[in-house]
mmCIF file of C-alpha atoms in Angstrom:
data_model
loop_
_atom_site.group_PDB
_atom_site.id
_atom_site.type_symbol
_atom_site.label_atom_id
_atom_site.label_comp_id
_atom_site.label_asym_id
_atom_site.label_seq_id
_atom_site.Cartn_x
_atom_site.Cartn_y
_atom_site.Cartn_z
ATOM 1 C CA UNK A 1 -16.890 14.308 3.932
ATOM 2 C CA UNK A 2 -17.260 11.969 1.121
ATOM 3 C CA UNK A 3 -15.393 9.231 -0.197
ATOM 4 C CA UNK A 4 -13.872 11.662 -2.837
ATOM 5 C CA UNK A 5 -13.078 14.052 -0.311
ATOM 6 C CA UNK A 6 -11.242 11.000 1.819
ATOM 7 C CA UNK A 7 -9.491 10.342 -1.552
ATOM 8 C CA UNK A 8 -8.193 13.168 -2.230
ATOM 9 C CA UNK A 9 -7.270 14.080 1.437
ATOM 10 C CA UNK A 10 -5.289 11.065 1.558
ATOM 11 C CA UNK A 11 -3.310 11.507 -1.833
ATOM 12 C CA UNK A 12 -2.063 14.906 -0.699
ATOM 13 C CA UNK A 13 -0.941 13.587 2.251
ATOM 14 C CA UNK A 14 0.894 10.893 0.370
ATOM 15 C CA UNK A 15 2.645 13.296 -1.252
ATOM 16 C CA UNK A 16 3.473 15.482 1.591
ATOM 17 C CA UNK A 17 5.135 12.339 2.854
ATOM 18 C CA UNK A 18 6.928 11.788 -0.453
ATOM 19 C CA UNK A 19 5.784 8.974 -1.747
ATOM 20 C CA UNK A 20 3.307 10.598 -4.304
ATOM 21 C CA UNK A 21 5.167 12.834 -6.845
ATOM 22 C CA UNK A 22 3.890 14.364 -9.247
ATOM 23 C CA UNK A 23 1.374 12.925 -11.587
ATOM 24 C CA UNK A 24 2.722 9.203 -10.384
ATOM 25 C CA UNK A 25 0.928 7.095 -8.195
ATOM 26 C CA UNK A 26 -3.041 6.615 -7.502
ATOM 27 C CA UNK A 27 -4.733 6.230 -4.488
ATOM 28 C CA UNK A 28 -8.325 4.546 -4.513
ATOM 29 C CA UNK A 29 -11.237 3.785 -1.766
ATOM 30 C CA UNK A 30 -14.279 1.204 -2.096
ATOM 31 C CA UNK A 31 -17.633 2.034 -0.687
ATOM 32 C CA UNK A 32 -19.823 -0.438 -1.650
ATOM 33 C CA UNK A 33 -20.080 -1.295 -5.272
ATOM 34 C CA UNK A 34 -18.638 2.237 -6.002
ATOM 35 C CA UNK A 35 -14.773 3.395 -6.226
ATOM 36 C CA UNK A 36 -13.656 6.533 -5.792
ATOM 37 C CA UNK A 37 -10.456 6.349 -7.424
ATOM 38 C CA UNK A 38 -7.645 9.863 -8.539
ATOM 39 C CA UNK A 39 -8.148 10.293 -12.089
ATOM 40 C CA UNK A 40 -5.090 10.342 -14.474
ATOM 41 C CA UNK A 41 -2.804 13.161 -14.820
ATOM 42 C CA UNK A 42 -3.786 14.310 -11.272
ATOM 43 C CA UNK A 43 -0.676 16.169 -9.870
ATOM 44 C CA UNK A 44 -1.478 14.369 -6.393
ATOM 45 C CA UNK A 45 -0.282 16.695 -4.192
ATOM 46 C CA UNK A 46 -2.924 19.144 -4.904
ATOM 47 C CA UNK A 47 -5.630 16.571 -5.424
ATOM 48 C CA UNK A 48 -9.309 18.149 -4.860
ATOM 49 C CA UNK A 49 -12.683 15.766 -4.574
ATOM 50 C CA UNK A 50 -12.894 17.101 -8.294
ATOM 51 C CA UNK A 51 -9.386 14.700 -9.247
ATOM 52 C CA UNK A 52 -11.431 11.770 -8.349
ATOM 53 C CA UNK A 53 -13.383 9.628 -10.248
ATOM 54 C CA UNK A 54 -16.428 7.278 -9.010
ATOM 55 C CA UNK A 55 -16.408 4.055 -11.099
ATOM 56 C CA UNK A 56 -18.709 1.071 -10.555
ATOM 57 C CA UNK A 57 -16.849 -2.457 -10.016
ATOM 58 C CA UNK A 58 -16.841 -3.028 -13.005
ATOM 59 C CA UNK A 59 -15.072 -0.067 -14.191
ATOM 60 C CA UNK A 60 -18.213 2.330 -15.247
ATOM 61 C CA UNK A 61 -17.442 5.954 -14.488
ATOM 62 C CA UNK A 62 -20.527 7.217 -12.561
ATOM 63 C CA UNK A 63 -19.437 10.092 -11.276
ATOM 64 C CA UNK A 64 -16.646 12.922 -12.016
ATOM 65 C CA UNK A 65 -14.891 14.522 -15.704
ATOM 66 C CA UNK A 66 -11.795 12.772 -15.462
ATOM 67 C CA UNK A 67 -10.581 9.558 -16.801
ATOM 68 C CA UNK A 68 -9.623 7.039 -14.148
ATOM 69 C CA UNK A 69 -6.180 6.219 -13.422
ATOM 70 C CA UNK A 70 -4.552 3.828 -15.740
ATOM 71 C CA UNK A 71 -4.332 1.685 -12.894
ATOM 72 C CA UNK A 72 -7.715 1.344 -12.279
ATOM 73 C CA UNK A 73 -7.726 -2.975 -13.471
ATOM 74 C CA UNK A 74 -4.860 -3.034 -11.019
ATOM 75 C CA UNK A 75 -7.238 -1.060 -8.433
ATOM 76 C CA UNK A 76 -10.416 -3.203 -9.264
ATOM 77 C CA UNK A 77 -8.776 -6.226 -9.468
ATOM 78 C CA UNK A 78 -7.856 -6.010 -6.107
ATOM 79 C CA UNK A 79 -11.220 -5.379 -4.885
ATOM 80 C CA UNK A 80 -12.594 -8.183 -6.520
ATOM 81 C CA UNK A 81 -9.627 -10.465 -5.003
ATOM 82 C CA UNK A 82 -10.030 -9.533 -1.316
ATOM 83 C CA UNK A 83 -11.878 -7.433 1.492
ATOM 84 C CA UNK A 84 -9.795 -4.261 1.448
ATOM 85 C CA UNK A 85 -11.425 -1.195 1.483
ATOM 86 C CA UNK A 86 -8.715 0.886 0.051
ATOM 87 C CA UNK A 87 -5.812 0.571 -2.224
ATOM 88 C CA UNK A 88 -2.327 2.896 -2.271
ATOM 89 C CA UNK A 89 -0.248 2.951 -5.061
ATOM 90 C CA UNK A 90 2.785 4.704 -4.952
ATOM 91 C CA UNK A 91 6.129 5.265 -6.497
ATOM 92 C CA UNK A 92 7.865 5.685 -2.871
ATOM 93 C CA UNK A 93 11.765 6.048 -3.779
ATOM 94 C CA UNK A 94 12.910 3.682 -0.995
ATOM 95 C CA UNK A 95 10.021 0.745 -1.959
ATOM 96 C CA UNK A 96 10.677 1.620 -5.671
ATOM 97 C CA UNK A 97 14.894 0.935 -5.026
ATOM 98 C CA UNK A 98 13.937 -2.383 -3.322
ATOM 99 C CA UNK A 99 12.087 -3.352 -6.172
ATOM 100 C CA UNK A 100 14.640 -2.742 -8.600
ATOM 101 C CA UNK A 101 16.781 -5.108 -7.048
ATOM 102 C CA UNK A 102 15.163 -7.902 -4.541
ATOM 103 C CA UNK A 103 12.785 -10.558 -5.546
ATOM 104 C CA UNK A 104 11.112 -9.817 -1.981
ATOM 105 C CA UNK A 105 11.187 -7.828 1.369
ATOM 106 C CA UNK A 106 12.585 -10.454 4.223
ATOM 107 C CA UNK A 107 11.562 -9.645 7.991
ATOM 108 C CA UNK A 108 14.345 -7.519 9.271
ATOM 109 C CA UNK A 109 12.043 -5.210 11.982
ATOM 110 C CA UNK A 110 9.080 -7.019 13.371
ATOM 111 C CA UNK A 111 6.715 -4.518 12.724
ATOM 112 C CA UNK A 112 6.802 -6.190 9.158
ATOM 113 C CA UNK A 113 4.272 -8.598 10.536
ATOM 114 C CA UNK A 114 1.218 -6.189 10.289
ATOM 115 C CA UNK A 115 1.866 -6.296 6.839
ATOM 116 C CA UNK A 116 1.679 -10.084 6.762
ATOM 117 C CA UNK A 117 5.500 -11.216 6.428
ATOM 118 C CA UNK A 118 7.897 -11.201 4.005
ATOM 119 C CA UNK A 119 6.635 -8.818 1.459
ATOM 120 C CA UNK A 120 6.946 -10.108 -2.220
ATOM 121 C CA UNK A 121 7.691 -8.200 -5.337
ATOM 122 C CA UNK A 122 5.391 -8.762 -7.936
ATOM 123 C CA UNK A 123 7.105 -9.707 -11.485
ATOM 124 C CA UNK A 124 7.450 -6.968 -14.270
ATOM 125 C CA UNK A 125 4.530 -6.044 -16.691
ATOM 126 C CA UNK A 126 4.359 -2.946 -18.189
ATOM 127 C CA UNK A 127 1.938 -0.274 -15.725
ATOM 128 C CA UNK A 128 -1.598 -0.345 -16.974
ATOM 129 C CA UNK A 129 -2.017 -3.868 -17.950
ATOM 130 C CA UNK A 130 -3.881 -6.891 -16.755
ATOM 131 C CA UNK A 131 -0.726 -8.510 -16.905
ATOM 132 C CA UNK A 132 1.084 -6.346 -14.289
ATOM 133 C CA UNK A 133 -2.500 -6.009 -11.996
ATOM 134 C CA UNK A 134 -3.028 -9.844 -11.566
ATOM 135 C CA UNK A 135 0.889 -10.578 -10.829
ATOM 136 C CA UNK A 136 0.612 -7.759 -8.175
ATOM 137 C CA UNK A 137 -3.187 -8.978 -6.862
ATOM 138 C CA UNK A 138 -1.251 -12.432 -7.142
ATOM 139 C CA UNK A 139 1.664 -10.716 -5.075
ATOM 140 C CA UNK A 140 -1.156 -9.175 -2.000
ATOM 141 C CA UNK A 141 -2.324 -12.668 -1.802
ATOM 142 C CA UNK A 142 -2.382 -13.121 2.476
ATOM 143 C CA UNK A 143 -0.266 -9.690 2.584
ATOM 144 C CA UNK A 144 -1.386 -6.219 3.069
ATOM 145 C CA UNK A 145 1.075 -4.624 0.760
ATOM 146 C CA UNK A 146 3.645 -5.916 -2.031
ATOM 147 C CA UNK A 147 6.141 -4.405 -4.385
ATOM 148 C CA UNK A 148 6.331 -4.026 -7.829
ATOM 149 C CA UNK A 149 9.409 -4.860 -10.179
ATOM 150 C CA UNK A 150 10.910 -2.060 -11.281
ATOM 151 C CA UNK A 151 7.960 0.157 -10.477
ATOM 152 C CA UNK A 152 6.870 0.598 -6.878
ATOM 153 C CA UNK A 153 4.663 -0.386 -4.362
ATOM 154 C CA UNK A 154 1.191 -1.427 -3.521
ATOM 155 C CA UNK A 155 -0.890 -1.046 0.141
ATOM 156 C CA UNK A 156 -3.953 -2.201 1.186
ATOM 157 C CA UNK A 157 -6.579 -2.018 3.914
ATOM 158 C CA UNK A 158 -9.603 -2.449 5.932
ATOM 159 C CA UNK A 159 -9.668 1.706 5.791
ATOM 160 C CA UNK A 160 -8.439 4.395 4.038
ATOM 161 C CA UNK A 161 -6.210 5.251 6.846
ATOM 162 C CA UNK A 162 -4.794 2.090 7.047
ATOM 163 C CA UNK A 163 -4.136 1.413 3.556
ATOM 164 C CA UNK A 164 -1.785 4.892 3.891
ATOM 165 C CA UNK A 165 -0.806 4.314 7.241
ATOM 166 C CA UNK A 166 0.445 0.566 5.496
ATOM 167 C CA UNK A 167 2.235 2.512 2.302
ATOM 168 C CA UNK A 168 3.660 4.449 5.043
ATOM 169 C CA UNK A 169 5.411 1.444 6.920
ATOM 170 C CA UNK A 170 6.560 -0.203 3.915
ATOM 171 C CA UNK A 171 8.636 2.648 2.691
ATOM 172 C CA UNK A 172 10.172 2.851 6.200
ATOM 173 C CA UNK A 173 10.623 -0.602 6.050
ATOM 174 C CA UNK A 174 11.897 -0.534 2.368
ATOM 175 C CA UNK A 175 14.754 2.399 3.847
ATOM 176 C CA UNK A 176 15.412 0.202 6.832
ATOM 177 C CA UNK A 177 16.601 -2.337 4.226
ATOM 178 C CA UNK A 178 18.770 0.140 2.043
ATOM 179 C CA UNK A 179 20.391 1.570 5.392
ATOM 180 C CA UNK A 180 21.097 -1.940 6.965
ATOM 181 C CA UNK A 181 22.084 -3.372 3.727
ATOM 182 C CA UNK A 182 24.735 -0.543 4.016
ATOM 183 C CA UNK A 183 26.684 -1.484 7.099
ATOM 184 C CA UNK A 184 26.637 -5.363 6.355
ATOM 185 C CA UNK A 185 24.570 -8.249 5.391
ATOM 186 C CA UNK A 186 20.944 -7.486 6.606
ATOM 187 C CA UNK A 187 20.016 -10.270 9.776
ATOM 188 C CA UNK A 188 16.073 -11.238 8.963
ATOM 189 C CA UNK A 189 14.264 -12.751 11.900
ATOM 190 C CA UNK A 190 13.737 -16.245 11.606
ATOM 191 C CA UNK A 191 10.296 -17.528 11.678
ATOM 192 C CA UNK A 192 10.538 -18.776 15.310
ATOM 193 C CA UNK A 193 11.347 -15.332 16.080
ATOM 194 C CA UNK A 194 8.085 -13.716 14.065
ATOM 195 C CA UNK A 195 5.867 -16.312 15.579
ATOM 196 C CA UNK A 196 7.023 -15.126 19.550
ATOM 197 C CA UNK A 197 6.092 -11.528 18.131
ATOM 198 C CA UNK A 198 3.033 -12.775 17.134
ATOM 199 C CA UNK A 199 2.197 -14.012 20.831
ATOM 200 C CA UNK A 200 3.514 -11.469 22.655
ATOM 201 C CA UNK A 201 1.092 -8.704 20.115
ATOM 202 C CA UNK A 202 -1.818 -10.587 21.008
ATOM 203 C CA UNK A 203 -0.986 -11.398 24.461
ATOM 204 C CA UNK A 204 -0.772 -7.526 24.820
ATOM 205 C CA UNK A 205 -3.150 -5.965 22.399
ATOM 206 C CA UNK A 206 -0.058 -4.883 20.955
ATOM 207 C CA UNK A 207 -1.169 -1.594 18.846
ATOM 208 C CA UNK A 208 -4.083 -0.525 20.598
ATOM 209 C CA UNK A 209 -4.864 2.217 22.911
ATOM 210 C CA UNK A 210 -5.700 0.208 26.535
ATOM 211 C CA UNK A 211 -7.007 2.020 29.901
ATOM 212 C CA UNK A 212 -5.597 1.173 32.765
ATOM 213 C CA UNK A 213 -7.829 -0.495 35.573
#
């Protein structure tokens, strides 16, 4: 397969998950010094290798018909800001609630960790600006996924199937919130707390597959 075949694979499955709908959201991966990236207007759900767009880093369509997302400085400016190999944009209705309303994600479920902490919600710009992609590349910084005022939410990773497996955990996380917030004030671990997760995962390969001896 290639990388516009992994692209558009992964958008449709965004959207089977429901946190692509419609036309919103994009979903980009980096192979080298090319991006595949969904083109705009896409209706994601039935995205085909033909919805995405190859662009150079520097924002040069090479290959495809379609126009690039109008996220693509948000998408590039990522790229050019860290190692991830893929980015996931999406307008997840838990994620998108939290960022209506918090200024950031605290810890409630340690699983949060993989994503780096507390996840922060960038501040508002209107979508398709520079404005709104370096407060949300400023947002990433040390994180593998942030929120977006009053927009949504952003994933990264080392993979493509990370990066969606990581949009996938912080909507979870994101309705974990909403339904705790429900039944009382929400009880966020304290750091001491995170930091004996953190020893205990790498004590115990926490994560990975292991065979037994």
């Amino acid at each position: 397969m290639s990388i516009r075949d992994d692209v558009a694979a992964a958008s449709r499955r965004l959207a089977a998950e429901g946190l692509l709908i419609g036309t919103a959201g994009n979903v980009s991966a980096r192979d080298g010094d090319r991006v595949a990236v969904t083109g705009t207007g896409v209706v994601l759900g039935d995205c085909s290798p033909e919805d995405v767009t190859v662009v150079s880093l520097d924002g040069r369509v090479l290959e495809g018909a379609l126009v690039p997302t109008s996220e693509l400085g948000l998408h590039l400016g990522v790229y050019s800001g860290s190692f991830a190999a893929a980015v996931v944009h999406t307008h997840a209705p838990y994620s998108t609630a939290v960022a209506c309303v918090l200024d950031e994600l605290p810890v409630l479920h340690y699983q949060q960790l993989s994503l780096g902490g507390t996840v922060r919600v960038a501040t508002y710009a209107t979508f398709g600006t520079p404005e709104l992609a370096a407060a949300t590349v400023a947002a990433l910084d040390g994180r593998q996924a942030a929120l977006m005022a009053n927009h949504g939410s952003v994933a990264v990773g080392p993979s493509l199937d990370k990066a969606v497996e990581n949009a996938l955990l912080l909507e979870w996380l994101a309705a974990l919130h909403h339904r705790a917030s429900a039944l009382g004030t929400p009880r966020a671990l304290t750091e001491a707390q995170q930091l004996d997760v953190i020893t205990q995962a790498l004590a115990t390969n926490y994560g990975s597959t292991q065979e037994h001896e």
